[in-house]
Short mmCIF file of C-alpha atoms and ligand atoms in Angstrom, two decimals:
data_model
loop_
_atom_site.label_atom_id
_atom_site.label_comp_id
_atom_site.label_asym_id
_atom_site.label_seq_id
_atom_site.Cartn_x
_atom_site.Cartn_y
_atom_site.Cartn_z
CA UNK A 21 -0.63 5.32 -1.55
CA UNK A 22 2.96 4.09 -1.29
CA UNK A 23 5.56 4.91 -3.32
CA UNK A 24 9.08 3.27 -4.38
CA UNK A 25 12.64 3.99 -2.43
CA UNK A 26 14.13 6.08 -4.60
CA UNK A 27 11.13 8.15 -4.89
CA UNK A 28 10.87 8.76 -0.85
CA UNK A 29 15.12 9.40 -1.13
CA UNK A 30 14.02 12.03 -3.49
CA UNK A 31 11.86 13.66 -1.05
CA UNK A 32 14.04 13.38 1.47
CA UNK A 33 16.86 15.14 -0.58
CA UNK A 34 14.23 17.79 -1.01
CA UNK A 35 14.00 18.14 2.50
CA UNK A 36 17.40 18.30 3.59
CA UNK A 37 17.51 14.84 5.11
CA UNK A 38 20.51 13.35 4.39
CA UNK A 39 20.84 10.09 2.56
CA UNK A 40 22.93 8.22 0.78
CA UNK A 41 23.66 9.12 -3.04
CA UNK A 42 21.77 6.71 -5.24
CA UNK A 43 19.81 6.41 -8.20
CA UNK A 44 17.90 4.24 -10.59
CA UNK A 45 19.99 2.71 -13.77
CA UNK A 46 17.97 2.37 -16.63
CA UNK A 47 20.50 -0.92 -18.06
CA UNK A 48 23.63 -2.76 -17.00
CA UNK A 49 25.94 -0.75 -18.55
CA UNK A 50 24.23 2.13 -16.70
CA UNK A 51 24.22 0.52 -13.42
CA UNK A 52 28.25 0.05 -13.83
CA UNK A 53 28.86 3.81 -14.81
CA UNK A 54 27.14 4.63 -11.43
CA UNK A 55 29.47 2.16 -9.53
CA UNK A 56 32.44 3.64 -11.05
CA UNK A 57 31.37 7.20 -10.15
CA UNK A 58 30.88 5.67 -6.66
CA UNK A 59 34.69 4.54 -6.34
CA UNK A 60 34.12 0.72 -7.83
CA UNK A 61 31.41 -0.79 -5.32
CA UNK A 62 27.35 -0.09 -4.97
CA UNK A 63 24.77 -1.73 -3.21
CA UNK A 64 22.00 -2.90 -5.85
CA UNK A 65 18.32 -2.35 -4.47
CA UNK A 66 15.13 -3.99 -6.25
CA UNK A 67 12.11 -1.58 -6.17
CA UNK A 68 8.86 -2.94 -4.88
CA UNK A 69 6.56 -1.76 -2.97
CA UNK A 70 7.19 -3.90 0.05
CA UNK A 71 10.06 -4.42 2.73
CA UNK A 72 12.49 -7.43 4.00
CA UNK A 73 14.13 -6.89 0.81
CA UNK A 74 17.51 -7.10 2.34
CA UNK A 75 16.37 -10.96 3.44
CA UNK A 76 14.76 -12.03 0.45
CA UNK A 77 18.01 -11.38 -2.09
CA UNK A 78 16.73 -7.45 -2.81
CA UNK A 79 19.99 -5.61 -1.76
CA UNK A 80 23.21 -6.96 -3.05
CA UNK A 81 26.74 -5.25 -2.50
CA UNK A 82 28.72 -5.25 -5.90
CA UNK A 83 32.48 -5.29 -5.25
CA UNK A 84 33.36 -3.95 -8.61
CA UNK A 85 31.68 -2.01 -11.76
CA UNK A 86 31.13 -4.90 -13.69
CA UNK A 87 29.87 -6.96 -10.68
CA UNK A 88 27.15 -4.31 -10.27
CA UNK A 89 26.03 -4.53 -13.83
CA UNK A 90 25.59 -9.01 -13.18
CA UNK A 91 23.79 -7.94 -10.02
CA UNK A 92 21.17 -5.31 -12.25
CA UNK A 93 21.05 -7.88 -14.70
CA UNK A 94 20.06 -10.86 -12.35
CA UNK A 95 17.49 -8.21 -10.49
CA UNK A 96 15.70 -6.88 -13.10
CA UNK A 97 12.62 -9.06 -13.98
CA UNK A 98 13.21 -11.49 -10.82
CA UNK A 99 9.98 -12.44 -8.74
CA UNK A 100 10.89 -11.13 -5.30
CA UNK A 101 9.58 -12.81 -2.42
CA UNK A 102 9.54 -11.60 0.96
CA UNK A 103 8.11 -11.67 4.03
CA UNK A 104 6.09 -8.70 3.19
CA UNK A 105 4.92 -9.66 -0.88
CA UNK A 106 2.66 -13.24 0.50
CA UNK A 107 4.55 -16.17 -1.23
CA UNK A 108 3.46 -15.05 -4.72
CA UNK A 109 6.36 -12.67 -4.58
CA UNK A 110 6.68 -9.11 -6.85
CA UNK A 111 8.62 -8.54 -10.04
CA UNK A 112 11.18 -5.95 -10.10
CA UNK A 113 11.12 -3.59 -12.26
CA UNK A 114 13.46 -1.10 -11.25
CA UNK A 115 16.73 -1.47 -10.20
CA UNK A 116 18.69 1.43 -7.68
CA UNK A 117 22.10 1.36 -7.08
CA UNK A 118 23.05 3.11 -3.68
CA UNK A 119 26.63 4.66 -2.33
CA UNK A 120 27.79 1.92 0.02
CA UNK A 121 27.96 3.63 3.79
CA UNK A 122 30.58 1.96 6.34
CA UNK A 123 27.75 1.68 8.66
CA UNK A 124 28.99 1.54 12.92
CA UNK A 125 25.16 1.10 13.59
CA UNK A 126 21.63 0.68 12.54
CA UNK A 127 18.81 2.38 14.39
CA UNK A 128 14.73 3.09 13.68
CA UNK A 129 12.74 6.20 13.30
CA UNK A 130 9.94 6.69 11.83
CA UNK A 131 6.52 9.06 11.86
CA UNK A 132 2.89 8.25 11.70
CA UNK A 133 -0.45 9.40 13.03
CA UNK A 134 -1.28 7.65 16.26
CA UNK A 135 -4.45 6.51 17.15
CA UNK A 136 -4.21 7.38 20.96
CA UNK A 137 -3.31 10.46 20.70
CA UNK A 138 -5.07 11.75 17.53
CA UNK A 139 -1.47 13.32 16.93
CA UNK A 140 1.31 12.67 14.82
CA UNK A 141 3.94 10.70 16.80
CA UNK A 142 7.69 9.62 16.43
CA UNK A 143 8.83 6.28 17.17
CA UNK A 144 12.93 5.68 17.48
CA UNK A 145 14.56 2.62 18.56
CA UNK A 146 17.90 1.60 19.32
CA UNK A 147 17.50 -1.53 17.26
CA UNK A 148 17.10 -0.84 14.28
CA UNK A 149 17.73 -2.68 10.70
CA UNK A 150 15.45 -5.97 12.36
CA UNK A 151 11.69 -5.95 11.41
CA UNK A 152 10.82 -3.30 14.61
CA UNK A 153 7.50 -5.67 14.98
CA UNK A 154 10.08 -8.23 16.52
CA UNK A 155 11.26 -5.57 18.93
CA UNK A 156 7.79 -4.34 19.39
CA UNK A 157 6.74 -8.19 20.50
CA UNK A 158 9.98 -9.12 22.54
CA UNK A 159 11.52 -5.99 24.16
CA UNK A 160 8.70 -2.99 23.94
CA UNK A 161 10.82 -0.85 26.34
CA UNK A 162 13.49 -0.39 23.29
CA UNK A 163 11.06 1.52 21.60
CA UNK A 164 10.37 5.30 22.78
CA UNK A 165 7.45 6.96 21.59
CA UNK A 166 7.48 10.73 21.17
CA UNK A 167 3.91 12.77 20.39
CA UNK A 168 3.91 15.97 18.86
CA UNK A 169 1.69 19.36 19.60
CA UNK A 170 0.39 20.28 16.43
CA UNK A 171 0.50 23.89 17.41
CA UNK A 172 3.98 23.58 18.35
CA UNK A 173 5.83 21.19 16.40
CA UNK A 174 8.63 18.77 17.55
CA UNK A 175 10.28 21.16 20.38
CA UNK A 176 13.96 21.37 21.68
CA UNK A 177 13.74 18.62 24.21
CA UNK A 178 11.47 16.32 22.45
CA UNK A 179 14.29 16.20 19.74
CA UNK A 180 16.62 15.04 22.61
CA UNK A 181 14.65 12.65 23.99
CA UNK A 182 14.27 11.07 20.40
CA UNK A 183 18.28 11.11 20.19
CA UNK A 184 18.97 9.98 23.73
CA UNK A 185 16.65 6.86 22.54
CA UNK A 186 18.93 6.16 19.55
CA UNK A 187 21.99 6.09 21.33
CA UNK A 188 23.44 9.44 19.28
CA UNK A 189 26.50 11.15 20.36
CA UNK A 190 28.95 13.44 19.09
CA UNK A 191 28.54 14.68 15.22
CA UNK A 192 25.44 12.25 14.80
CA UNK A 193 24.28 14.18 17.83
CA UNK A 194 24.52 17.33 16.55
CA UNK A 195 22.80 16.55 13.13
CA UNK A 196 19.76 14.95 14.85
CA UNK A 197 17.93 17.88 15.45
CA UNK A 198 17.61 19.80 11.86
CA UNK A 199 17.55 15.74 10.67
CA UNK A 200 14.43 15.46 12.31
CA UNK A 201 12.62 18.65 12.55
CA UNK A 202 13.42 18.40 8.43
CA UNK A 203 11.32 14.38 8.75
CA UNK A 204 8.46 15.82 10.26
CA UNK A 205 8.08 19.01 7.88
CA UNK A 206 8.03 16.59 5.36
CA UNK A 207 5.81 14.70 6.96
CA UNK A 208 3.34 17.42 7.27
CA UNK A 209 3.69 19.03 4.09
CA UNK A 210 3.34 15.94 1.79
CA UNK A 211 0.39 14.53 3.47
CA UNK A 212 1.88 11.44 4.84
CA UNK A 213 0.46 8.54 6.88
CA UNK A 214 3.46 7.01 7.79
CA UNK A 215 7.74 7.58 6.84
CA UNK A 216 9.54 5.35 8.10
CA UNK A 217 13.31 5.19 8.44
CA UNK A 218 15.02 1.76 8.67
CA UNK A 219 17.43 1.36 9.17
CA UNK A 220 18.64 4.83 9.82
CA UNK A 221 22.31 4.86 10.43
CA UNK A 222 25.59 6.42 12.08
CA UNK A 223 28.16 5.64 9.98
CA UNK A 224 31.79 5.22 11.44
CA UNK A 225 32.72 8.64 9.97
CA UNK A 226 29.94 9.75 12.72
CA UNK A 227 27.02 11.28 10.34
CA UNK A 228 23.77 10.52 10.83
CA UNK A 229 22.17 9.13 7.50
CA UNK A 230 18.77 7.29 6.02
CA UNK A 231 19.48 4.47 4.84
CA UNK A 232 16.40 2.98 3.65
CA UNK A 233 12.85 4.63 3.46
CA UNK A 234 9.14 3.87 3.30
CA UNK A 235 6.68 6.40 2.63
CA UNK A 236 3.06 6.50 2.52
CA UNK A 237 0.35 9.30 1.87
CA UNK A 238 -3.04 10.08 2.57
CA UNK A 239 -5.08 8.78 -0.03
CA UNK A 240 -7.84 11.42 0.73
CA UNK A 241 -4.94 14.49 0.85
CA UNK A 242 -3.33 13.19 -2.82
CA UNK A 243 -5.71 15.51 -4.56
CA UNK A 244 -3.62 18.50 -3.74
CA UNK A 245 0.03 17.04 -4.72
CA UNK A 246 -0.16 16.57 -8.26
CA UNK A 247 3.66 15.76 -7.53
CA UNK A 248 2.98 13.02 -5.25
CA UNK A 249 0.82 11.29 -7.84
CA UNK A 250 3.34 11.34 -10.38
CA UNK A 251 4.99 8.60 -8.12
CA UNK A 252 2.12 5.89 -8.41
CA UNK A 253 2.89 3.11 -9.94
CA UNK A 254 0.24 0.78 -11.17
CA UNK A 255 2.16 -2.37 -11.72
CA UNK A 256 2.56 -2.27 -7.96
CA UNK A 257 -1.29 -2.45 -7.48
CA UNK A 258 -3.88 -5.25 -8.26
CA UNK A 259 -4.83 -4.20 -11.39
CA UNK A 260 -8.61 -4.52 -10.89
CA UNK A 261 -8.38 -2.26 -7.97
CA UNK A 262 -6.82 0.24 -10.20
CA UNK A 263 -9.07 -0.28 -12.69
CA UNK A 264 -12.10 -0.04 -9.85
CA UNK A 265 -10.75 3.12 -8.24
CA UNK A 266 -10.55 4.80 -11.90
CA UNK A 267 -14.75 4.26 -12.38
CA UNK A 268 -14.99 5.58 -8.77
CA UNK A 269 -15.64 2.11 -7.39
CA UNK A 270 -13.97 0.79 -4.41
CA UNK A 271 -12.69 -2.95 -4.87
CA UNK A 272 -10.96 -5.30 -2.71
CA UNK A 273 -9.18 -8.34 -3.35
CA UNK A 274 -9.78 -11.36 -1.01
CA UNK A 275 -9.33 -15.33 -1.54
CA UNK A 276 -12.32 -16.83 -1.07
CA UNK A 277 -15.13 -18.06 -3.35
CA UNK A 278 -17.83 -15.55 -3.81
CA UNK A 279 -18.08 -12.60 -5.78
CA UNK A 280 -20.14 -9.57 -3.36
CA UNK A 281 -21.19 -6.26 -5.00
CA UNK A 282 -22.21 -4.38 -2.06
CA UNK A 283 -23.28 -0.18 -1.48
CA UNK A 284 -21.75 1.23 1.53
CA UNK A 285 -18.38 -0.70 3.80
CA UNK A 286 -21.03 -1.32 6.64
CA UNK A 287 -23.10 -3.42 4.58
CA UNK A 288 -20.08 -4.86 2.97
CA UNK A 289 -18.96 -6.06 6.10
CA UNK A 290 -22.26 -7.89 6.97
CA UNK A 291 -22.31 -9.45 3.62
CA UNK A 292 -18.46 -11.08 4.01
CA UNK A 293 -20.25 -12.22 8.11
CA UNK A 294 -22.89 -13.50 6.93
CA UNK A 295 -21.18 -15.78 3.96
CA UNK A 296 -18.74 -16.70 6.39
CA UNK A 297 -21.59 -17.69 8.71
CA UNK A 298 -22.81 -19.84 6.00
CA UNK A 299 -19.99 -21.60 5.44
CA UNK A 300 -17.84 -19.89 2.42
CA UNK A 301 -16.23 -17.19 2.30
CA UNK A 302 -15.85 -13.49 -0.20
CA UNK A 303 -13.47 -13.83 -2.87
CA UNK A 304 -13.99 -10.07 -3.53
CA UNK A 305 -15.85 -7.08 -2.70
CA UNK A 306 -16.79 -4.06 -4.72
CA UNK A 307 -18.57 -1.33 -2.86
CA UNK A 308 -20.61 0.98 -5.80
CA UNK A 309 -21.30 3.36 -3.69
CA UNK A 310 -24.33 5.71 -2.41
CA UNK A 311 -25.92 6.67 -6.03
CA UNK A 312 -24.21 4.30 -8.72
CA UNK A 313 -25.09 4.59 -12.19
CA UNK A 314 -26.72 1.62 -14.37
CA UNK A 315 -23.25 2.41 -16.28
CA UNK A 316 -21.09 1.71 -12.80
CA UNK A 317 -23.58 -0.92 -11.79
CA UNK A 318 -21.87 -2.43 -14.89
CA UNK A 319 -18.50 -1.79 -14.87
CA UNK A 320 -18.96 -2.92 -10.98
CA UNK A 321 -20.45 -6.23 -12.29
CA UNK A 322 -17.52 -7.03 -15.04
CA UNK A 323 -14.83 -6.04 -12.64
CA UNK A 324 -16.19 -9.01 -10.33
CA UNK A 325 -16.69 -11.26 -12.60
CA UNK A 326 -13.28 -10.81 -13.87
CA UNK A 327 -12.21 -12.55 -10.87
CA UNK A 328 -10.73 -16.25 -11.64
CA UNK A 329 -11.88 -16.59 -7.68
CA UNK A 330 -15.10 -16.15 -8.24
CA UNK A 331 -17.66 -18.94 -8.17
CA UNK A 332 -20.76 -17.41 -7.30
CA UNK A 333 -21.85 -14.06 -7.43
CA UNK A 334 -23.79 -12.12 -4.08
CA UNK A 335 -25.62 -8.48 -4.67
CA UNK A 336 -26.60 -7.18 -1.82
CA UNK A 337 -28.44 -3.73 -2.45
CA UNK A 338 -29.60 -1.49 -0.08
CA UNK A 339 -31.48 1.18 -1.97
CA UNK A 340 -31.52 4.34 0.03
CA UNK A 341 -30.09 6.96 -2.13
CA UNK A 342 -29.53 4.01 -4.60
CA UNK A 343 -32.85 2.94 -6.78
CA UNK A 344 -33.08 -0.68 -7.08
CA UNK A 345 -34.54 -0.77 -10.75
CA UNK A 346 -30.99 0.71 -11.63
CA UNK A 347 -29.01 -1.65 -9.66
CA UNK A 348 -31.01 -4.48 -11.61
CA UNK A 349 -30.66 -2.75 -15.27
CA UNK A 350 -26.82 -2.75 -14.49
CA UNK A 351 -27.17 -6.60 -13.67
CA UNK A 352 -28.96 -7.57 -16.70
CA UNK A 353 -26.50 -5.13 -19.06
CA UNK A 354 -23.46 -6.54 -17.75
CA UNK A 355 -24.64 -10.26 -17.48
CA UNK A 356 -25.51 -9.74 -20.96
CA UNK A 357 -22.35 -7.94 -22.37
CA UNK A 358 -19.99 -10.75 -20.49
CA UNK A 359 -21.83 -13.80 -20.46
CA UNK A 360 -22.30 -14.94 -16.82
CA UNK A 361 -21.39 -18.63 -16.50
CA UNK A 362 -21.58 -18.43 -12.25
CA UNK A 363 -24.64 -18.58 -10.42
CA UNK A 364 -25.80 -15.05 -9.25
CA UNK A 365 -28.07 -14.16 -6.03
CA UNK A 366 -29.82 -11.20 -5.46
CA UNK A 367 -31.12 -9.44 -2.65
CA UNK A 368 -32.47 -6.08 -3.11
CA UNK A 369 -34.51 -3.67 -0.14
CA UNK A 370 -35.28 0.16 -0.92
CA UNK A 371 -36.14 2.59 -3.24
CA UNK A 372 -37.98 1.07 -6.37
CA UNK A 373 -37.86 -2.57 -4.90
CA UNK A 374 -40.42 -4.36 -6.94
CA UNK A 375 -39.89 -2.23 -10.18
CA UNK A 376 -36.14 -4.28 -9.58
CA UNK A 377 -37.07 -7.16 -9.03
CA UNK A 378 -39.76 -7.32 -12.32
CA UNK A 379 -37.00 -6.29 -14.22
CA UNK A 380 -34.84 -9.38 -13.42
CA UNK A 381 -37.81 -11.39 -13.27
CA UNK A 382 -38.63 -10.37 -16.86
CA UNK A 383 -35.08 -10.51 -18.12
CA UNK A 384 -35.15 -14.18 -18.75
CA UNK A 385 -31.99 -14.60 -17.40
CA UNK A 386 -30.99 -17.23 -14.50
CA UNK A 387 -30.35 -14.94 -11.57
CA UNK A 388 -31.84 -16.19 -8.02
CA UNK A 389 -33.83 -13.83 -5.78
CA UNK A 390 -32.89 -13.79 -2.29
CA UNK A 391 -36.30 -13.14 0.18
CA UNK A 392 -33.58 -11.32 2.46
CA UNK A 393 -30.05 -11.27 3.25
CA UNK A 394 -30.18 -14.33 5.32
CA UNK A 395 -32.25 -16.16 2.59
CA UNK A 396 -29.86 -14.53 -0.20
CA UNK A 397 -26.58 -16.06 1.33
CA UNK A 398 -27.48 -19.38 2.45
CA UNK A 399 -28.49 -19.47 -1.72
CA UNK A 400 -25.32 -18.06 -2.75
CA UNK A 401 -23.75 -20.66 -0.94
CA UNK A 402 -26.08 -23.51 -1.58
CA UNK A 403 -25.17 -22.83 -5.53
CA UNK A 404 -21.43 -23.76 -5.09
CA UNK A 405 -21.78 -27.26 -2.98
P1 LIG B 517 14.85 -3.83 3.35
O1 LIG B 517 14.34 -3.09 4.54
O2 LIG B 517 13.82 -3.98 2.29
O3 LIG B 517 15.47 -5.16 3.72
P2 LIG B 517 17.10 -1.97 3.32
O4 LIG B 517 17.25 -0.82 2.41
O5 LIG B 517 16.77 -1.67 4.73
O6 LIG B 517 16.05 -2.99 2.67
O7 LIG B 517 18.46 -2.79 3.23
C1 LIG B 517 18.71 -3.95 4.03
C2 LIG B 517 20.09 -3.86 4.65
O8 LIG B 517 21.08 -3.69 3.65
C3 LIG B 517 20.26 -2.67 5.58
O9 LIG B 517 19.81 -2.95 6.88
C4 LIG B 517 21.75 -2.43 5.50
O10 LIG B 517 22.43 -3.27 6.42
C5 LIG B 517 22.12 -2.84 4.10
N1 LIG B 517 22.22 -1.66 3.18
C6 LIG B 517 21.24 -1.12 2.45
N2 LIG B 517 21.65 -0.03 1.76
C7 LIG B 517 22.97 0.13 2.07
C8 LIG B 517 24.00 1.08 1.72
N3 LIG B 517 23.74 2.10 0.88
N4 LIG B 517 25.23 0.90 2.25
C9 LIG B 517 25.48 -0.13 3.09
N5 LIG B 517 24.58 -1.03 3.47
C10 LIG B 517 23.33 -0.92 2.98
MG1 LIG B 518 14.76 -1.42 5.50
#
């Protein structure tokens, strides 16, 4: 799960890692009142889930109160497009307004798991503010990669060697140490897959500050920070993905043509191969699961067909745990209840096979029967040329 800006500032205040004052105005005149308490200029930050921001017209520096309030004004309820949002952009929603820093320079940090090492690692760089995937691609060396002991946390001279590859001297220097130890507590305490820091700045007073932050969590840790889930927001997520993940199904957005419902991500995979193979390609997939209910069969069935991407529909069943003569009563309920206009194929092996397919065969309604997957596909596909 990711979460807004101001949300990971507020964790980071909560951790003792400093950052820049800052917070969300709820209307114009709002967003001026924070300016003034500021000393007369802000910087005015859209709120989306997704970075480059600063590029794409996000962050604006307001010179005066009133200036601040146009800025809110023109940011609330824009479509923000970045290089991060795909061309169809995001719409803001919220609106922060930051205390301007005199930044001297602009460096990266940030924490995540790495896969090498199975441990949690820091990553600084010198160059920071820039996407750090451009550094990454033309001058590697720049960034310094730090792995932590799990039994003994970031020690003395791993802290160094993290400042000595930022550049830090003096007071900035000084602060780096609690200012990261503090990161990776964090880090550890809230569950997180990734913070990341950029830029993270000395300013020319010489203290060491965050000036921007990204934070994600472990979906499979959120069940034990009731806090941390008070920071989703669904208007930042498809909303049929939300909508999946609340019947316990797991659904993914893709932009292709055919509609899969699928048990298990193995078998999901082999179903988006062999469409591809076949010449079209998944517009979705919804995985129901080991032992769905007719009830989630159905709700799995709607959710797909609620797709405007979807031209044909592929089931592909493997009934292990699963019984087939479920999967099929789900089918015929949801076709039903929403009135299927697309062609559907189904291809259904297991538990209960032929009791499933007599029930569609029975049903009376126009659903194709795939002999196996192979055979199933090359239908699926046939029905949309
Ligand atoms: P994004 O990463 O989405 O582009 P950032 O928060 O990193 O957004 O902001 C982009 C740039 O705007 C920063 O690299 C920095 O130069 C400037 N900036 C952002 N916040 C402030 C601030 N509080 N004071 C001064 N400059 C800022
Ligand atoms: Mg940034």
């Amino acid at each position: 799960m990711d979460i807004h800006e101001y949300q990971a500032k507020e964790l980071l205040r909560q951790f003792n890692v400093a950052t820049p004052d800052g917070r969300v105005a709820g209307d114009a005149a709002e967003a001026r009142s924070i300016t003034q308490e500021y000393g007369g200029r802000s910087v005015v930050k859209a709120q989306i889930h997704a970075g480059g921001r600063g590029k794409g017209g996000g962050v604006k520096f307001a010179k005066t109160p009133d200036e601040s309030a146009q800025l809110f004004e023109k940011m609330r309820g824009m479509t923000l497009v970045t290089k991060q949002t795909g061309p169809e952009g995001r719409v803001v929603r919220t609106v922060f307004i930051a205390r301007p820093v005199d930044i001297a320079k602009e460096l990266y940090l940030s924490i995540l798991v790495d896969r090498i090492s199975g441990r949690v690692a820091f990553l600084a760089s010198s160059e920071g503010g820039v996407e750090i995937e451009e550094v990454a691609a033309k001058t590697p060396e720049k960034i310094v990669k730090v792995v932590v002991d799990p039994c003994v946390g970031l020690a003395g001279y791993q802290a160094r060697e993290l400042a000595g590859a930022l550049g830090l001297t003096g007071d900035a220097l000084k602060q780096s140490g609690a200012f990261l130890r503090n990161l990776y507590r964090l880090f550890l305490e809230k569950d997180c897959s990734m913070v990341e820091i950029n830029p993270l700045v000395v300013t020319v007073q010489g203290e060491l500050t965050a000036l921007d932050a990204k934070i994600a969590f472990d979906d499979n840790a959120l069940f034990r920070h009731p806090e941390i889930m008070a920071y989703r927001d669904l208007s930042e997520e498809a909303p049929a993905e939300t909508e999946a993940s609340s019947f316990g199904l797991n659904f993914i957005k893709l932009d292709g043509s055919i509609g899969c419902m699928v048990n298990g991500a193995g078998l999901a995979m082999a179903t988006m191969d062999i469409i591809q193979h076949h010449g079209s390609s998944p517009a979705n997939f919804l995985d129901v699961g080991g032992g769905a209910s007719e009830e989630a069969v159905n709700n799995a069935f709607r959710i797909i067909l609620q797709d405007p991407g979807v031209k044909a529909v592929l089931v592909n069943i493997f009934g292990g745990i699963m019984r087939c003569d479920i999967v099929a009563r789900g089918i015929i309920k949801a076709s039903r209840e929403n009135g299927v206009t697309v062609p559907v194929v189904v291809r259904l092996e297991g538990t209960n096979v032929e009791e499933g397919k007599r029930i569609l065969a029975e049903s009376g309604l126009k659903i194709l029967v795939g002999a196996n997957l192979d055979d199933a596909a090359r239908k699926v596909v046939a029905s949309i040329q």
